[in-house]
Short mmCIF file of C-alpha atoms in Angstrom, two decimals:
data_model
loop_
_atom_site.label_atom_id
_atom_site.label_comp_id
_atom_site.label_asym_id
_atom_site.label_seq_id
_atom_site.Cartn_x
_atom_site.Cartn_y
_atom_site.Cartn_z
CA MET K 547 24.28 -37.37 -23.70
CA GLY K 548 25.92 -33.96 -23.43
CA LYS K 549 24.01 -31.02 -22.00
CA ILE K 550 20.79 -31.95 -20.16
CA PHE K 551 19.93 -28.80 -18.25
CA GLY K 552 18.93 -25.49 -19.77
CA THR K 553 18.37 -22.03 -18.32
CA ASP K 554 16.04 -23.35 -15.62
CA GLY K 555 16.14 -27.12 -15.20
CA VAL K 556 15.19 -29.65 -17.86
CA ARG K 557 12.49 -28.97 -20.43
CA GLY K 558 11.23 -30.48 -23.67
CA VAL K 559 8.37 -32.07 -25.55
CA VAL K 560 6.92 -35.13 -23.83
CA GLY K 561 7.66 -38.22 -25.91
CA GLU K 562 10.65 -36.59 -27.58
CA LYS K 563 13.19 -35.27 -25.07
CA ILE K 564 11.02 -35.97 -22.05
CA THR K 565 10.60 -39.74 -22.31
CA GLU K 566 9.94 -42.27 -19.55
CA LYS K 567 13.48 -43.65 -19.83
CA PHE K 568 15.03 -40.18 -19.71
CA VAL K 569 13.01 -39.21 -16.61
CA TYR K 570 13.69 -42.57 -14.94
CA ASP K 571 17.46 -42.36 -15.51
CA LEU K 572 17.53 -38.72 -14.42
CA ALA K 573 15.62 -39.56 -11.22
CA LYS K 574 18.08 -42.36 -10.46
CA SER K 575 20.94 -39.94 -11.09
CA ILE K 576 19.44 -37.50 -8.59
CA GLY K 577 19.15 -40.40 -6.14
CA VAL K 578 22.84 -41.26 -6.54
CA TYR K 579 23.71 -37.58 -6.12
CA LEU K 580 21.69 -37.30 -2.89
CA ASN K 581 23.19 -40.46 -1.42
CA LYS K 582 26.64 -39.00 -2.02
CA TYR K 583 25.93 -36.11 0.36
CA ASN K 584 23.17 -37.33 2.70
CA GLU K 585 22.74 -40.38 4.89
CA LYS K 586 18.97 -40.38 4.42
CA SER K 587 17.14 -38.05 2.06
CA LYS K 588 13.56 -36.94 1.62
CA VAL K 589 12.48 -35.20 -1.59
CA PHE K 590 9.47 -32.91 -2.03
CA LEU K 591 7.90 -33.62 -5.45
CA CYS K 592 5.21 -31.37 -6.96
CA HIS K 593 3.82 -30.48 -10.37
CA ASP K 594 1.59 -28.10 -12.31
CA THR K 595 -1.58 -29.13 -14.14
CA ARG K 596 -0.14 -30.72 -17.32
CA ILE K 597 -1.70 -34.03 -18.32
CA SER K 598 1.75 -35.63 -18.46
CA ALA K 599 2.53 -34.69 -14.83
CA PRO K 600 1.11 -37.80 -13.07
CA MET K 601 3.04 -40.11 -15.42
CA ILE K 602 6.29 -38.22 -14.80
CA GLU K 603 5.59 -38.09 -11.06
CA LYS K 604 5.31 -41.89 -10.86
CA THR K 605 8.51 -42.35 -12.86
CA VAL K 606 10.46 -39.91 -10.67
CA CYS K 607 9.19 -41.65 -7.51
CA ARG K 608 10.23 -45.04 -8.89
CA GLY K 609 13.75 -43.87 -9.73
CA LEU K 610 14.29 -42.14 -6.38
CA ASN K 611 12.73 -44.94 -4.31
CA GLU K 612 15.02 -47.52 -5.93
CA PHE K 613 17.99 -45.65 -4.49
CA GLY K 614 16.52 -45.40 -1.00
CA ILE K 615 15.12 -41.87 -1.32
CA ASP K 616 11.80 -41.10 0.38
CA VAL K 617 9.43 -38.89 -1.61
CA VAL K 618 6.60 -36.64 -0.42
CA CYS K 619 4.24 -35.83 -3.28
CA GLY K 620 2.50 -32.50 -2.77
CA GLY K 621 0.24 -32.56 -5.84
CA ILE K 622 -0.47 -29.38 -7.82
CA VAL K 623 1.67 -26.68 -6.20
CA PRO K 624 3.08 -23.38 -7.61
CA THR K 625 6.85 -23.31 -8.07
CA PRO K 626 7.42 -20.48 -5.51
CA ALA K 627 5.48 -22.51 -2.95
CA VAL K 628 7.79 -25.48 -3.58
CA HIS K 629 10.85 -23.30 -2.93
CA TYR K 630 9.35 -21.94 0.29
CA LEU K 631 8.08 -25.29 1.59
CA THR K 632 11.32 -27.15 0.89
CA LYS K 633 13.18 -25.02 3.41
CA LEU K 634 10.25 -24.73 5.82
CA HIS K 635 9.80 -28.50 6.15
CA ASN K 636 13.50 -29.46 5.97
CA PHE K 637 13.36 -31.52 2.79
CA SER K 638 16.70 -32.60 1.33
CA MET K 639 15.66 -31.04 -1.98
CA ALA K 640 12.60 -30.60 -4.17
CA ILE K 641 11.64 -31.35 -7.75
CA MET K 642 9.00 -29.31 -9.56
CA ILE K 643 7.52 -31.01 -12.64
CA THR K 644 6.71 -28.17 -15.02
CA ALA K 645 7.54 -26.50 -18.32
CA SER K 646 6.73 -23.05 -16.98
CA HIS K 647 5.06 -20.84 -19.63
CA ASN K 648 5.12 -23.47 -22.39
CA THR K 649 1.97 -25.22 -23.57
CA TYR K 650 0.81 -28.66 -22.40
CA GLU K 651 2.85 -30.82 -24.82
CA PHE K 652 6.01 -29.65 -23.01
CA ASN K 653 7.12 -30.69 -19.55
CA GLY K 654 10.28 -30.77 -17.49
CA LEU K 655 11.87 -30.76 -14.06
CA LYS K 656 13.17 -27.90 -11.93
CA LEU K 657 15.57 -28.87 -9.14
CA ILE K 658 15.52 -26.98 -5.84
CA THR K 659 18.06 -27.16 -3.01
CA LYS K 660 17.20 -27.73 0.65
CA GLU K 661 17.73 -23.99 1.23
CA GLY K 662 15.10 -23.18 -1.38
CA TYR K 663 17.44 -22.07 -4.18
CA LYS K 664 17.60 -23.28 -7.77
CA PHE K 665 20.29 -25.89 -8.33
CA SER K 666 23.48 -24.24 -9.52
CA ALA K 667 25.08 -25.03 -12.87
CA GLU K 668 27.83 -26.86 -10.98
CA GLN K 669 25.31 -29.09 -9.22
CA GLU K 670 23.52 -29.79 -12.48
CA ASP K 671 26.84 -30.69 -14.13
CA GLU K 672 27.53 -33.19 -11.36
CA ILE K 673 24.14 -34.84 -11.90
CA THR K 674 24.80 -34.91 -15.65
CA GLU K 675 28.07 -36.76 -15.07
CA ILE K 676 26.22 -39.39 -13.02
CA TYR K 677 23.49 -39.62 -15.67
CA ASP K 678 26.07 -40.37 -18.37
CA GLU K 679 27.21 -43.42 -16.34
CA ILE K 680 23.92 -44.38 -14.68
CA SER K 681 24.17 -47.97 -15.96
CA LYS K 682 27.04 -48.47 -13.49
CA TYR K 683 24.78 -47.81 -10.50
CA TYR K 684 22.42 -50.31 -8.91
CA TYR K 685 19.60 -50.25 -6.38
CA GLY K 686 20.36 -48.87 -2.95
CA GLU K 687 20.65 -51.16 0.05
CA THR K 688 17.15 -50.11 1.14
CA LEU K 689 14.19 -48.83 -0.84
CA GLY K 690 12.59 -45.48 -0.24
CA LYS K 691 8.88 -44.88 0.24
CA THR K 692 6.40 -42.47 -1.34
CA ILE K 693 3.69 -40.66 0.58
CA TYR K 694 1.10 -38.14 -0.64
CA ASP K 695 0.34 -34.95 1.26
CA GLU K 696 -1.52 -32.22 -0.62
CA SER K 697 -2.07 -30.09 2.51
CA LEU K 698 1.42 -28.56 2.62
CA LYS K 699 0.61 -25.93 -0.01
CA TYR K 700 -1.69 -24.21 2.46
CA ASP K 701 1.33 -23.47 4.67
CA TRP K 702 2.59 -21.31 1.80
CA ALA K 703 -0.80 -19.68 1.18
CA ASP K 704 -1.21 -18.89 4.88
CA SER K 705 2.31 -17.46 5.03
CA LEU K 706 1.45 -15.04 2.19
CA ILE K 707 -1.70 -13.90 3.98
CA LYS K 708 0.28 -13.30 7.16
CA LEU K 709 3.08 -11.51 5.33
CA VAL K 710 0.79 -9.12 3.45
CA ASP K 711 -1.17 -8.44 6.65
CA ASP K 712 -3.77 -6.20 5.03
CA ASP K 713 -7.47 -5.91 4.33
CA PHE K 714 -8.42 -5.73 0.64
CA THR K 715 -12.12 -5.35 1.33
CA GLY K 716 -13.73 -3.17 -1.34
CA MET K 717 -10.94 -3.89 -3.84
CA LYS K 718 -11.87 -5.84 -6.96
CA VAL K 719 -9.11 -7.70 -8.82
CA ALA K 720 -9.05 -9.81 -11.96
CA LEU K 721 -6.96 -13.00 -12.15
CA ASP K 722 -5.88 -15.12 -15.11
CA CYS K 723 -4.55 -18.33 -13.61
CA ALA K 724 -3.43 -19.80 -16.97
CA ASN K 725 -5.16 -23.10 -16.10
CA GLY K 726 -1.96 -23.75 -14.20
CA ALA K 727 -0.56 -24.31 -10.73
CA ASN K 728 -2.16 -21.15 -9.27
CA PHE K 729 -5.65 -22.08 -10.52
CA TYR K 730 -6.97 -22.47 -6.96
CA LEU K 731 -4.54 -20.80 -4.55
CA ALA K 732 -4.39 -17.34 -6.18
CA PRO K 733 -8.17 -16.72 -5.85
CA TYR K 734 -8.09 -18.38 -2.42
CA VAL K 735 -5.44 -16.01 -1.03
CA PHE K 736 -6.97 -12.84 -2.48
CA LYS K 737 -10.41 -13.79 -1.11
CA LYS K 738 -8.94 -14.56 2.32
CA LEU K 739 -7.58 -11.00 2.34
CA GLY K 740 -11.05 -9.65 1.61
CA ALA K 741 -10.73 -8.84 -2.09
CA GLN K 742 -13.49 -9.39 -4.58
CA VAL K 743 -12.09 -11.71 -7.25
CA VAL K 744 -13.04 -12.18 -10.90
CA ALA K 745 -11.07 -15.12 -12.30
CA ILE K 746 -10.62 -16.81 -15.67
CA ASN K 747 -8.65 -19.87 -16.74
CA ASP K 748 -8.95 -21.09 -13.17
CA THR K 749 -9.26 -24.80 -13.92
CA SER K 750 -6.86 -27.72 -13.63
CA ASN K 751 -7.47 -28.82 -17.21
CA GLY K 752 -4.04 -30.10 -18.21
CA GLU K 753 -4.54 -29.54 -21.92
CA LEU K 754 -5.35 -25.84 -21.54
CA ILE K 755 -2.35 -24.69 -19.47
CA ASN K 756 -0.90 -21.48 -20.98
CA GLN K 757 -3.11 -21.91 -24.06
CA ASP K 758 -3.73 -18.35 -25.29
CA CYS K 759 -3.84 -17.17 -21.69
CA GLY K 760 -1.68 -16.27 -18.72
CA SER K 761 1.38 -14.05 -18.46
CA THR K 762 2.37 -14.32 -22.13
CA HIS K 763 -1.11 -13.63 -23.52
CA LEU K 764 -2.51 -10.54 -21.82
CA GLU K 765 -5.53 -9.90 -24.05
CA PRO K 766 -7.92 -11.99 -21.90
CA ILE K 767 -6.90 -10.39 -18.58
CA SER K 768 -6.97 -6.92 -20.15
CA LYS K 769 -10.55 -7.45 -21.38
CA LEU K 770 -11.68 -9.03 -18.09
CA THR K 771 -10.19 -6.25 -15.96
CA LYS K 772 -11.71 -3.44 -17.97
CA GLU K 773 -15.17 -5.00 -18.37
CA ASN K 774 -15.47 -5.76 -14.65
CA ASN K 775 -14.17 -2.39 -13.39
CA CYS K 776 -11.32 -4.01 -11.46
CA ILE K 777 -8.52 -1.97 -9.94
CA MET K 778 -5.95 -4.22 -11.64
CA GLY K 779 -5.59 -7.54 -13.38
CA PHE K 780 -2.90 -10.19 -12.78
CA ALA K 781 -1.92 -12.97 -15.19
CA PHE K 782 0.28 -15.88 -14.02
CA ASP K 783 2.20 -18.43 -16.05
CA GLY K 784 1.74 -22.19 -15.77
CA ASP K 785 3.88 -22.75 -12.69
CA ALA K 786 3.12 -19.30 -11.19
CA ASP K 787 6.64 -18.00 -10.66
CA ARG K 788 5.95 -15.29 -13.21
CA MET K 789 3.24 -12.63 -13.32
CA ASN K 790 2.35 -9.76 -15.63
CA ALA K 791 -0.27 -7.15 -14.81
CA VAL K 792 -2.64 -4.62 -16.34
CA TYR K 793 -4.11 -1.37 -15.05
CA GLY K 794 -7.82 -0.98 -14.41
CA ASP K 795 -8.38 0.35 -17.92
CA GLY K 796 -6.76 -2.76 -19.41
CA ARG K 797 -3.38 -1.24 -20.35
CA GLN K 798 -0.40 -3.44 -19.64
CA ILE K 799 1.89 -2.52 -16.78
CA SER K 800 5.18 -2.91 -18.64
CA GLY K 801 7.93 -5.09 -17.25
CA GLU K 802 10.01 -2.02 -16.43
CA GLU K 803 7.08 -0.34 -14.70
CA LEU K 804 6.43 -3.49 -12.70
CA LEU K 805 10.09 -3.68 -11.68
CA PHE K 806 10.16 0.01 -10.74
CA LEU K 807 6.93 -0.14 -8.70
CA CYS K 808 8.10 -3.20 -6.76
CA ALA K 809 11.49 -1.62 -6.04
CA MET K 810 9.75 1.54 -4.84
CA TYR K 811 7.47 -0.54 -2.61
CA LEU K 812 10.49 -1.94 -0.78
CA TYR K 813 12.25 1.42 -0.78
CA LYS K 814 9.29 3.11 0.91
CA LYS K 815 9.11 0.27 3.46
CA GLN K 816 12.87 0.70 4.08
CA LYS K 817 13.37 -2.96 3.20
CA LEU K 818 15.67 -2.60 0.20
CA THR K 819 18.85 -4.19 1.54
CA ASN K 820 21.93 -2.06 0.87
CA ASN K 821 19.71 0.11 -1.34
CA LYS K 822 20.49 -2.10 -4.34
CA ILE K 823 18.50 -4.16 -6.81
CA ILE K 824 19.57 -6.87 -9.25
CA THR K 825 18.38 -7.03 -12.85
CA PRO K 826 19.80 -8.64 -16.04
CA TYR K 827 21.82 -6.64 -18.57
CA VAL K 828 18.90 -6.73 -21.05
CA THR K 829 16.66 -4.60 -18.82
CA ASN K 830 16.13 -1.03 -20.05
CA CYS K 831 18.97 1.20 -18.84
CA GLY K 832 16.46 3.93 -18.04
CA ILE K 833 15.84 1.97 -14.84
CA ASP K 834 19.35 2.83 -13.64
CA GLU K 835 18.91 6.55 -14.23
CA SER K 836 15.42 6.62 -12.73
CA LEU K 837 16.39 4.90 -9.48
CA LYS K 838 19.58 6.92 -9.11
CA LYS K 839 17.63 9.91 -7.75
CA PHE K 840 16.61 7.69 -4.80
CA SER K 841 20.24 6.58 -4.33
CA ILE K 842 19.24 3.08 -5.40
CA GLU K 843 22.03 1.24 -7.21
CA VAL K 844 21.18 -1.14 -10.07
CA VAL K 845 23.49 -4.16 -10.26
CA ARG K 846 23.50 -6.04 -13.57
CA CYS K 847 23.79 -9.79 -14.15
CA ASP K 848 23.27 -12.42 -16.85
CA VAL K 849 19.75 -13.41 -17.88
CA GLY K 850 17.92 -16.04 -15.83
CA GLY K 851 16.92 -16.88 -12.30
CA LYS K 852 20.19 -18.62 -11.46
CA SER K 853 22.22 -15.53 -12.32
CA ILE K 854 19.95 -13.31 -10.25
CA GLN K 855 20.07 -15.78 -7.36
CA ARG K 856 23.87 -15.95 -7.39
CA LYS K 857 24.32 -12.19 -7.56
CA MET K 858 21.81 -11.63 -4.75
CA LEU K 859 23.78 -14.04 -2.57
CA GLU K 860 27.17 -12.58 -3.49
CA GLN K 861 26.19 -8.99 -2.75
CA ASN K 862 23.57 -9.51 -0.01
CA ILE K 863 20.79 -7.93 -2.08
CA SER K 864 17.16 -8.66 -1.19
CA PHE K 865 15.43 -7.79 -4.47
CA GLY K 866 15.97 -9.08 -7.98
CA ALA K 867 13.80 -8.79 -11.07
CA GLU K 868 13.60 -9.42 -14.78
CA ASP K 869 11.46 -7.29 -17.06
CA ASN K 870 9.37 -10.32 -18.09
CA GLY K 871 7.46 -10.62 -14.82
CA HIS K 872 9.92 -12.65 -12.73
CA ILE K 873 10.27 -10.83 -9.39
CA VAL K 874 12.36 -12.23 -6.51
CA TRP K 875 11.52 -11.05 -2.98
CA GLY K 876 14.67 -12.42 -1.37
CA ASP K 877 13.80 -11.70 2.25
CA TYR K 878 10.78 -13.96 1.88
CA ASN K 879 11.55 -16.53 -0.81
CA LYS K 880 14.49 -17.58 -2.97
CA CYS K 881 12.75 -17.61 -6.34
CA SER K 882 10.40 -15.37 -8.29
CA ASP K 883 6.86 -15.41 -6.92
CA GLY K 884 3.98 -14.24 -9.12
CA LEU K 885 1.31 -14.28 -6.44
CA LEU K 886 3.41 -12.42 -3.88
CA THR K 887 4.16 -9.75 -6.51
CA ALA K 888 0.44 -9.38 -7.25
CA LEU K 889 -0.33 -9.05 -3.53
CA PHE K 890 2.38 -6.45 -2.90
CA LEU K 891 1.27 -4.51 -5.97
CA THR K 892 -2.30 -4.47 -4.64
CA LYS K 893 -1.01 -3.30 -1.28
CA LEU K 894 1.01 -0.54 -2.96
CA TYR K 895 -2.04 0.52 -4.99
CA LYS K 896 -3.99 0.90 -1.76
CA GLU K 897 -1.24 2.94 -0.09
CA ASP K 898 0.05 5.14 -2.93
CA ASN K 899 -0.64 6.61 -6.36
CA PHE K 900 0.88 4.71 -9.27
CA GLU K 901 0.92 7.75 -11.54
CA ASN K 902 2.77 9.74 -8.89
CA LEU K 903 5.36 6.97 -8.49
CA LEU K 904 5.83 6.34 -12.20
CA LYS K 905 6.48 10.00 -13.04
CA ASP K 906 10.04 9.32 -11.86
CA LEU K 907 10.50 6.48 -14.36
CA LYS K 908 12.16 7.59 -17.60
CA LEU K 909 12.98 4.82 -20.07
CA PHE K 910 14.98 4.65 -23.28
CA GLU K 911 13.29 3.46 -26.45
CA GLN K 912 13.71 -0.30 -26.71
CA LEU K 913 12.96 -2.73 -29.51
CA LYS K 914 12.71 -6.49 -28.89
CA ILE K 915 12.82 -8.98 -31.77
CA THR K 916 12.57 -12.78 -31.64
CA VAL K 917 14.13 -14.72 -34.52
CA PRO K 918 13.43 -18.48 -34.92
CA ILE K 919 16.52 -20.50 -35.90
CA THR K 920 17.33 -24.02 -37.03
CA GLU K 921 19.76 -26.34 -35.26
CA GLU K 922 22.35 -25.60 -37.96
CA GLN K 923 21.91 -21.85 -37.49
CA ARG K 924 22.24 -22.30 -33.74
CA GLY K 925 25.59 -24.01 -34.21
CA ARG K 926 26.88 -21.23 -36.46
CA TYR K 927 25.68 -18.60 -33.98
CA VAL K 928 27.47 -20.35 -31.10
CA ASN K 929 30.64 -20.58 -33.18
CA GLY K 930 30.60 -16.81 -33.73
CA ALA K 931 29.69 -16.69 -37.43
CA ILE K 932 28.24 -13.16 -37.17
CA ASN K 933 30.46 -11.77 -34.42
CA GLN K 934 32.62 -9.59 -36.66
CA LYS K 935 29.69 -8.03 -38.53
CA LEU K 936 27.82 -7.52 -35.26
CA GLU K 937 30.80 -5.72 -33.73
CA GLU K 938 31.09 -3.52 -36.82
CA LEU K 939 27.42 -2.58 -36.44
CA LYS K 940 27.87 -1.84 -32.74
CA SER K 941 30.77 0.49 -33.56
CA THR K 942 28.34 2.78 -35.42
CA LEU K 943 25.97 3.22 -32.47
CA LYS K 944 25.33 6.61 -30.88
CA GLU K 945 25.56 7.46 -27.18
CA ASN K 946 23.02 5.53 -25.04
CA GLU K 947 22.43 3.05 -27.89
CA ARG K 948 23.21 -0.64 -27.51
CA ILE K 949 22.57 -4.01 -29.17
CA ILE K 950 22.13 -7.30 -27.31
CA THR K 951 21.65 -10.70 -28.92
CA ARG K 952 20.96 -13.76 -26.81
CA LEU K 953 20.43 -17.41 -27.63
CA SER K 954 17.44 -18.79 -25.73
CA GLY K 955 18.19 -21.64 -23.35
CA THR K 956 14.71 -23.15 -23.69
CA GLU K 957 13.54 -22.46 -27.27
CA PRO K 958 15.14 -22.48 -30.79
CA ILE K 959 15.25 -18.70 -31.03
CA VAL K 960 17.64 -15.76 -30.79
CA ARG K 961 16.38 -12.75 -28.86
CA ILE K 962 17.46 -9.29 -30.01
CA VAL K 963 17.29 -6.12 -27.92
CA VAL K 964 18.10 -2.73 -29.45
CA GLU K 965 17.98 0.31 -27.18
CA GLY K 966 18.46 4.04 -27.63
CA GLU K 967 16.89 7.47 -27.46
CA ASN K 968 15.45 7.53 -30.98
CA ILE K 969 12.85 4.96 -32.08
CA GLU K 970 13.52 5.45 -35.79
CA GLY K 971 17.24 4.81 -35.31
CA ILE K 972 16.87 1.67 -33.26
CA THR K 973 14.16 0.31 -35.61
CA GLU K 974 16.58 0.53 -38.52
CA THR K 975 19.34 -1.05 -36.42
CA GLY K 976 16.98 -3.82 -35.32
CA LYS K 977 16.24 -4.73 -38.94
CA LYS K 978 19.97 -5.00 -39.65
CA VAL K 979 20.58 -7.28 -36.66
CA GLU K 980 17.59 -9.45 -37.58
CA SER K 981 18.98 -9.84 -41.09
CA LEU K 982 22.33 -10.93 -39.68
CA ILE K 983 20.68 -13.65 -37.58
CA LYS K 984 18.54 -14.87 -40.49
CA SER K 985 21.62 -15.04 -42.73
CA LEU K 986 23.30 -17.63 -40.52
#
């Protein structure tokens, strides 16, 4: 079959890539993989609100059970909760059925290790090798069983309440739950901490997940926050590992501002391990200069949660973040956690002045362009068809200017980032890079 896994697990349109046979064979492959390393395994299986989730859940259970794997189905649970609960309850691994920020016609599977980390590329490659020969494998000597326990998610919710350990009484927050996995727990946790909550898109309607709402569509949360005089508004994506926020007046808190505020929260609490943070190479380089005055070192890595996870482990760093709303609080959980970020941001708002903190953040101008491509264009891009012209263009850049192009691992697009001190200059450069991509 070739490559199965993308940037973060498996993802595709249900009925096209994500078919019953594909899911069944993949589940059996995971079963074979687990039996190779464990005498008896138990898998934690959860999902977001998509209408295809129950069908996929049953198929995964069938494939795992046939190879002797027990499955505990947790129901609708946010991805960060799955990471946390897998380690807490000593599961052999977990599977989260989700397509993250994509709309309902997509679905997929994220694989999580017993320690609560994302599966590495090496582990995914091993499962892919089994998948390619799955017809050679037969039922296990004993069958596994499936049980349903939807109470476990409250262990995660209660742990957040205990961790935050604060009283938000008198604070009014707006929440856009994207009709996704956080539709119930996000309002629940904020209310338990005493906050007054105004929520939208807080249903489990599987056809509405991420539909013109959530972390990638901030207009609804901006309007809600401003009209209800909330201190801030928080918008989650479908599986709730990502969160973007707005100020009380409805303005977006940019990804760089969010990253900076969260880093400063840990810095002020003296909980920034080794005084370092991890962020991908595409993040605005102004972050590096701004944090330098606090002797905070910015370590760069490739894009994606796996790269952040690996670098955090290698260098014993407790905080990692992307500028798209994925924030990893490593001392608490091993993946990005949208609700925890929202809670810590609320706590920071109560304790400090955002304007005072953000006066130390100085960013370069940055232009981001998304270019849709065909499968043929993708192949030519991968084979380096524009490399020479791109390098020639880069050779003309001024100091503090840079160009980054990146092929998406989940969508048929190329992402372009152009950065520098002058908006006119990088706008012109951005047009040239976009033309190169389109000419493929």
